[in-house]
Tab-separated table of C-alpha atoms in Angstrom:
chain	number	residue	atom	x	y	z
A	77	MET	CA	0.000	0.000	0.000
A	78	SER	CA	1.434	3.380	-1.012
A	79	THR	CA	1.955	6.170	1.497
A	80	THR	CA	0.241	9.493	0.885
A	81	VAL	CA	0.682	12.895	2.487
A	82	GLU	CA	-2.485	14.982	2.410
A	83	PHE	CA	-2.634	18.751	2.891
A	84	TYR	CA	-5.226	20.728	4.831
A	85	GLN	CA	-5.663	24.374	5.695
A	86	VAL	CA	-6.440	25.030	9.362
A	87	ASN	CA	-8.945	27.775	10.220
A	88	PHE	CA	-11.016	28.794	13.205
A	89	PHE	CA	-14.725	28.115	12.762
A	90	GLU	CA	-15.279	31.573	14.259
A	91	GLN	CA	-12.631	34.126	15.173
A	92	PRO	CA	-12.063	33.754	18.934
A	93	GLU	CA	-12.039	36.606	21.428
A	94	PRO	CA	-8.626	38.036	22.462
A	95	ASP	CA	-6.872	36.243	25.321
A	96	GLU	CA	-6.704	37.542	28.890
A	97	GLN	CA	-3.822	39.866	27.967
A	98	GLY	CA	-5.779	41.272	25.026
A	99	ASN	CA	-3.646	39.486	22.416
A	100	THR	CA	-5.133	38.119	19.211
A	101	VAL	CA	-5.503	34.338	19.282
A	102	THR	CA	-4.001	32.707	16.168
A	103	VAL	CA	-3.995	29.187	14.749
A	104	SER	CA	-0.194	29.162	14.836
A	105	GLY	CA	-0.200	30.261	18.463
A	106	CYS	CA	-2.530	27.389	19.320
A	107	PHE	CA	-0.170	24.889	17.675
A	108	GLU	CA	2.695	26.333	19.721
A	109	THR	CA	0.836	25.275	22.884
A	110	LEU	CA	1.163	21.638	21.765
A	111	LEU	CA	4.920	21.940	22.389
A	112	THR	CA	4.366	22.233	26.135
A	113	GLY	CA	3.077	18.700	26.756
A	114	ASN	CA	0.959	15.764	25.619
A	115	TYR	CA	-2.827	15.778	25.304
A	116	SER	CA	-5.076	12.744	25.725
A	117	PHE	CA	-8.689	12.224	24.620
A	118	LYS	CA	-11.331	9.594	25.169
A	119	ASP	CA	-14.147	8.612	22.802
A	120	SER	CA	-14.583	5.132	21.415
A	121	TYR	CA	-10.771	4.841	21.724
A	122	GLU	CA	-8.010	6.482	23.722
A	123	ARG	CA	-6.194	9.014	21.527
A	124	ASP	CA	-3.371	11.464	22.075
A	125	LEU	CA	-1.340	14.288	20.567
A	126	TYR	CA	2.152	13.115	21.465
A	127	LYS	CA	5.700	14.501	21.607
A	128	PHE	CA	5.191	17.656	19.565
A	129	GLN	CA	8.398	19.467	18.725
A	130	LYS	CA	9.740	22.190	16.490
A	131	ILE	CA	11.999	21.445	13.517
A	132	ASP	CA	14.114	23.998	11.636
A	133	ASN	CA	12.669	26.616	14.004
A	134	GLN	CA	9.456	26.748	11.980
A	135	TYR	CA	7.634	23.423	11.544
A	136	VAL	CA	5.522	22.144	14.442
A	137	CYS	CA	5.663	18.344	14.230
A	138	GLY	CA	4.015	15.602	16.234
A	139	VAL	CA	2.222	12.280	16.353
A	140	PHE	CA	-1.538	11.723	16.544
A	141	ARG	CA	-2.215	8.262	17.956
A	142	LYS	CA	-5.122	5.941	18.565
A	143	VAL	CA	-4.727	3.163	21.130
A	144	ARG	CA	-6.669	0.139	19.889
A	145	THR	CA	-7.546	-1.484	23.217
A	146	GLY	CA	-9.792	-4.445	23.895
A	147	GLU	CA	-8.648	-6.317	20.778
A	148	PRO	CA	-6.386	-9.325	21.482
A	149	ILE	CA	-3.238	-9.456	19.363
A	150	LYS	CA	-2.028	-12.895	18.267
A	151	VAL	CA	1.365	-13.322	16.630
A	152	GLY	CA	3.324	-16.256	15.242
A	153	LYS	CA	4.315	-18.080	12.074
A	154	ALA	CA	2.169	-19.743	9.432
A	155	CYS	CA	0.904	-23.235	10.293
A	156	THR	CA	1.347	-22.668	14.043
A	157	ASP	CA	-1.099	-21.775	16.807
A	158	GLY	CA	0.808	-18.566	17.542
A	159	TRP	CA	0.514	-16.821	20.872
A	160	ASP	CA	-1.290	-13.865	22.403
A	161	VAL	CA	0.571	-10.696	23.274
A	162	ALA	CA	-0.032	-10.007	26.970
A	163	MET	CA	-1.413	-6.511	27.630
A	164	ALA	CA	-3.120	-4.734	30.487
A	165	ASP	CA	-6.741	-3.674	30.036
A	166	ASP	CA	-5.749	-0.083	29.283
A	167	GLU	CA	-3.001	-1.040	26.815
A	168	GLY	CA	-3.334	-1.701	23.107
A	169	LYS	CA	-1.851	-1.337	19.658
A	170	PHE	CA	-0.830	2.154	18.541
A	171	GLU	CA	-2.302	3.352	15.234
A	172	THR	CA	-0.428	6.522	14.293
A	173	ASN	CA	-0.494	9.494	11.972
A	174	HIS	CA	2.541	11.790	11.812
A	175	LEU	CA	1.946	15.421	10.907
A	176	ILE	CA	3.609	18.794	10.523
A	177	TYR	CA	2.070	22.264	10.738
A	178	ILE	CA	3.433	25.001	8.442
A	179	PRO	CA	2.619	28.413	9.989
A	180	ASN	CA	2.953	30.787	7.033
A	181	LYS	CA	-0.058	29.318	5.209
A	182	ARG	CA	-1.715	27.551	8.174
A	183	ILE	CA	-1.207	24.254	6.346
A	184	LEU	CA	-1.203	20.833	7.937
A	185	ALA	CA	0.652	18.018	6.142
A	186	TYR	CA	-0.751	14.698	7.360
A	187	ILE	CA	0.368	11.159	6.617
A	188	ARG	CA	-2.708	9.149	5.765
A	189	ASN	CA	-3.074	5.904	7.679
A	190	GLN	CA	-6.402	4.207	7.091
A	191	HIS	CA	-5.918	2.158	10.253
A	192	GLY	CA	-5.191	5.274	12.279
A	193	ASN	CA	-7.147	8.494	12.626
A	194	HIS	CA	-9.335	10.069	9.967
A	195	TYR	CA	-8.519	13.763	9.638
A	196	LYS	CA	-11.943	14.699	11.040
A	197	ARG	CA	-10.949	12.986	14.272
A	198	LEU	CA	-7.788	15.127	14.317
A	199	GLU	CA	-9.976	18.194	13.803
A	200	ASP	CA	-12.080	17.179	16.790
A	201	CYS	CA	-9.074	16.561	19.061
A	202	LEU	CA	-7.384	19.832	18.056
A	203	THR	CA	-10.624	21.613	18.917
A	204	GLN	CA	-10.541	20.035	22.383
A	205	ALA	CA	-6.838	20.790	22.890
A	206	PHE	CA	-7.172	24.447	21.807
A	207	GLY	CA	-10.552	25.048	23.450
A	208	ILE	CA	-11.517	26.673	20.140
A	209	ARG	CA	-13.352	24.994	17.279
A	210	VAL	CA	-11.124	24.553	14.238
A	211	GLU	CA	-11.780	23.282	10.723
A	212	LEU	CA	-9.434	21.337	8.443
A	213	SER	CA	-10.165	21.996	4.777
A	214	PRO	CA	-8.569	19.772	2.094
A	215	LEU	CA	-6.435	21.747	-0.364
A	216	LEU	CA	-7.884	21.550	-3.874
A	217	THR	CA	-5.855	22.066	-7.038
A	218	LYS	CA	-5.765	25.468	-8.710
A	219	GLY	CA	-7.775	24.214	-11.687
A	220	THR	CA	-10.585	22.959	-9.473
A	221	LEU	CA	-10.668	26.158	-7.430
A	222	GLU	CA	-10.740	28.338	-10.538
A	223	THR	CA	-13.586	26.300	-11.990
A	224	LEU	CA	-15.623	26.473	-8.811
A	225	LEU	CA	-14.952	30.149	-8.178
A	226	SER	CA	-15.476	31.404	-11.724
A	227	ASN	CA	-18.140	28.972	-12.943
A	228	LYS	CA	-21.356	29.872	-11.141
A	229	SER	CA	-23.295	26.950	-12.623
A	230	VAL	CA	-22.436	24.169	-10.216
A	231	THR	CA	-25.524	22.097	-10.874
A	232	LYS	CA	-25.047	18.869	-8.949
A	233	LEU	CA	-23.096	17.471	-6.015
A	234	GLN	CA	-22.642	13.763	-5.329
A	235	ALA	CA	-20.900	12.122	-2.395
A	236	ASN	CA	-20.660	8.777	-0.612
A	237	ILE	CA	-20.133	9.363	3.103
A	238	PRO	CA	-19.153	6.671	5.637
A	239	VAL	CA	-21.411	6.316	8.645
A	240	LYS	CA	-18.838	4.558	10.841
A	241	HIS	CA	-18.918	6.126	14.289
A	242	ASP	CA	-15.273	7.191	14.223
A	243	LEU	CA	-15.812	9.316	11.127
A	244	ILE	CA	-18.831	11.231	12.419
A	245	PRO	CA	-18.126	14.697	13.823
A	246	GLU	CA	-19.601	15.244	17.259
A	247	TYR	CA	-21.288	18.616	16.816
A	248	ALA	CA	-24.770	18.033	18.201
A	249	ASP	CA	-26.200	21.162	16.590
A	250	ASP	CA	-25.421	19.887	13.075
A	251	TRP	CA	-28.524	18.345	11.502
A	252	SER	CA	-26.391	16.470	8.970
A	253	ASN	CA	-24.655	14.723	11.834
A	254	GLU	CA	-28.032	13.600	13.183
A	255	THR	CA	-28.948	12.264	9.756
A	256	ILE	CA	-25.778	10.212	9.507
A	257	GLN	CA	-26.218	9.008	13.086
A	258	ALA	CA	-29.679	7.755	12.138
A	259	ALA	CA	-28.218	5.925	9.135
A	260	SER	CA	-25.564	4.416	11.390
A	261	LYS	CA	-28.196	3.062	13.780
A	262	SER	CA	-29.941	1.429	10.826
A	263	GLY	CA	-26.814	-0.616	10.122
A	264	ALA	CA	-25.921	1.220	6.903
A	265	GLU	CA	-22.224	1.527	6.054
A	266	THR	CA	-22.446	4.520	3.734
A	267	VAL	CA	-25.004	7.135	2.792
A	268	ARG	CA	-25.140	8.551	-0.733
A	269	ILE	CA	-25.990	12.232	-0.900
A	270	GLU	CA	-26.905	13.960	-4.132
A	271	THR	CA	-28.149	17.459	-4.780
A	272	ASN	CA	-29.900	17.941	-8.098
A	273	ILE	CA	-30.632	21.463	-9.333
A	274	SER	CA	-33.363	21.888	-11.911
A	275	LEU	CA	-32.146	23.204	-15.264
A	276	LYS	CA	-35.606	23.513	-16.820
A	277	THR	CA	-35.924	27.174	-15.952
A	278	GLN	CA	-34.866	29.861	-18.388
A	279	THR	CA	-31.813	30.626	-16.266
A	280	PRO	CA	-29.763	27.501	-15.454
A	281	GLY	CA	-29.964	26.568	-11.794
A	282	SER	CA	-26.864	26.645	-9.659
A	283	ILE	CA	-25.838	25.860	-6.120
A	284	ASN	CA	-25.297	28.824	-3.840
A	285	HIS	CA	-21.862	28.885	-2.167
A	286	PRO	CA	-20.534	25.746	-3.924
A	287	LEU	CA	-17.189	25.849	-2.071
A	288	LYS	CA	-18.977	25.798	1.280
A	289	ALA	CA	-21.175	22.907	0.177
A	290	ILE	CA	-18.149	20.983	-1.092
A	291	LYS	CA	-16.246	21.585	2.155
A	292	ASN	CA	-19.204	20.158	4.057
A	293	PHE	CA	-19.170	17.014	1.898
A	294	LEU	CA	-15.426	16.516	2.241
A	295	GLY	CA	-15.634	17.390	5.918
A	296	PHE	CA	-17.832	14.376	6.579
A	297	GLY	CA	-15.111	12.112	5.226
A	298	ALA	CA	-16.609	11.498	1.789
A	299	THR	CA	-15.002	8.509	0.064
A	300	THR	CA	-16.241	9.740	-3.315
A	301	ALA	CA	-17.220	13.307	-4.155
A	302	ARG	CA	-18.011	14.882	-7.528
A	303	VAL	CA	-19.476	18.154	-8.721
A	304	GLN	CA	-21.201	18.767	-12.033
A	305	VAL	CA	-20.721	22.134	-13.727
A	306	LEU	CA	-21.879	23.726	-16.938
A	307	ASN	CA	-18.976	24.700	-19.167
A	308	ILE	CA	-18.834	27.699	-21.483
A	309	ASP	CA	-20.646	25.751	-24.216
A	310	GLY	CA	-23.493	24.829	-21.892
A	311	LYS	CA	-22.328	21.223	-21.661
A	312	LYS	CA	-22.040	19.310	-18.394
A	313	ASP	CA	-18.626	18.409	-16.992
A	314	TRP	CA	-17.804	16.401	-13.864
A	315	ILE	CA	-14.993	17.276	-11.435
A	316	ASP	CA	-13.696	14.549	-9.132
A	317	LEU	CA	-12.916	16.309	-5.858
A	318	ILE	CA	-11.099	13.360	-4.326
A	319	GLU	CA	-8.664	13.052	-7.222
A	320	ASP	CA	-8.271	16.833	-7.451
A	321	LYS	CA	-7.011	17.249	-3.883
A	322	ILE	CA	-3.368	18.274	-3.555
A	323	LYS	CA	-1.459	15.288	-2.205
A	324	TYR	CA	1.944	13.628	-2.422
A	325	THR	CA	2.459	9.892	-2.855
A	326	PHE	CA	5.788	8.308	-1.963
A	327	LYS	CA	7.122	5.847	-4.528
A	328	ASP	CA	9.576	4.028	-2.269
A	329	TYR	CA	8.364	4.539	1.295
A	330	LYS	CA	5.648	2.549	3.079
A	331	TYR	CA	4.602	4.148	6.339
A	332	LEU	CA	2.958	1.022	7.751
A	333	LYS	CA	5.794	-1.312	6.731
A	334	GLU	CA	8.835	0.629	7.924
A	335	THR	CA	9.761	1.649	11.465
A	336	LEU	CA	11.677	4.918	11.308
A	337	PRO	CA	12.587	7.499	13.977
A	338	ASP	CA	10.077	10.329	14.237
A	339	LYS	CA	12.618	12.831	12.918
A	340	SER	CA	13.134	10.787	9.743
A	341	ILE	CA	9.384	10.669	9.127
A	342	TYR	CA	9.083	14.434	9.637
A	343	GLU	CA	11.874	14.974	7.121
A	344	LYS	CA	9.934	12.899	4.605
A	345	ILE	CA	6.760	14.908	5.207
A	346	ILE	CA	8.659	18.184	4.841
A	347	SER	CA	10.190	16.978	1.570
A	348	ALA	CA	6.687	16.062	0.356
A	349	TYR	CA	5.457	19.560	1.252
A	350	LEU	CA	8.375	21.250	-0.495
A	351	ASP	CA	7.769	19.100	-3.589
A	352	LYS	CA	4.150	20.353	-3.701
A	353	LEU	CA	4.923	23.929	-2.666
A	354	ASP	CA	4.650	25.433	-6.169
A	355	GLU	CA	1.260	23.766	-6.648
A	356	ILE	CA	0.111	24.983	-3.234
A	357	ASN	CA	1.325	28.533	-3.903
A	358	GLU	CA	-0.550	28.597	-7.212
A	359	ALA	CA	-3.811	27.642	-5.544
A	360	TYR	CA	-3.389	29.488	-2.232
């Protein structure tokens, strides 16, 4: 399985009030607080933000971990009974994601690990650590952004969204969350959402605030997401938002197969960011 670094922009959901000294609270300042110690969280699993440090006097780097407790681990060779790994009740297997935060563009570079933490879970834990609600928005390519910003006729949105508990944000005032929770209780694994704008009127229909709608879809961990737009000739084109995210894929490094020191992994993530920097600068 290839290793991918994904890129997200970090923003406050709402601009927070100044701190007790009257200073403006910034995203970068919040990440600096992670350097002072570890943070633990409890939901369906134990999770933590662990051993954050600064590299090259600019990048804030750390590990986001899930402790998979309550699941016996058996090891051994083929054609043998194997043996169980002895663990205490509060111990388990670490599922990790390494990350770096780049202050000048408020960008988070995040190694994807499908066995670890979905980025929405990171968003939730950062919100708890900072005491301020934050949003992680996937970086889209320049071409996709230009199309969505200049082409006002976004006529359809389609997305398949997982309803696994771990991928559901925990904002109780979000009606979409309640909808997905209901689907989860029904035993469904995914819910397919599609908006369909009528084009039978004299003026072609379009979706108001398409970027906001798309961010909502991606924010719920969509496994597939497409938008339909009308091009200059009045014909319909589809844009695949998953494929059009800015990401870096290593050709010769497998995150889940190699055990490297944290510093070596951070260096790889930084090199991935620098490789994509021109593309990021074009779009943002």
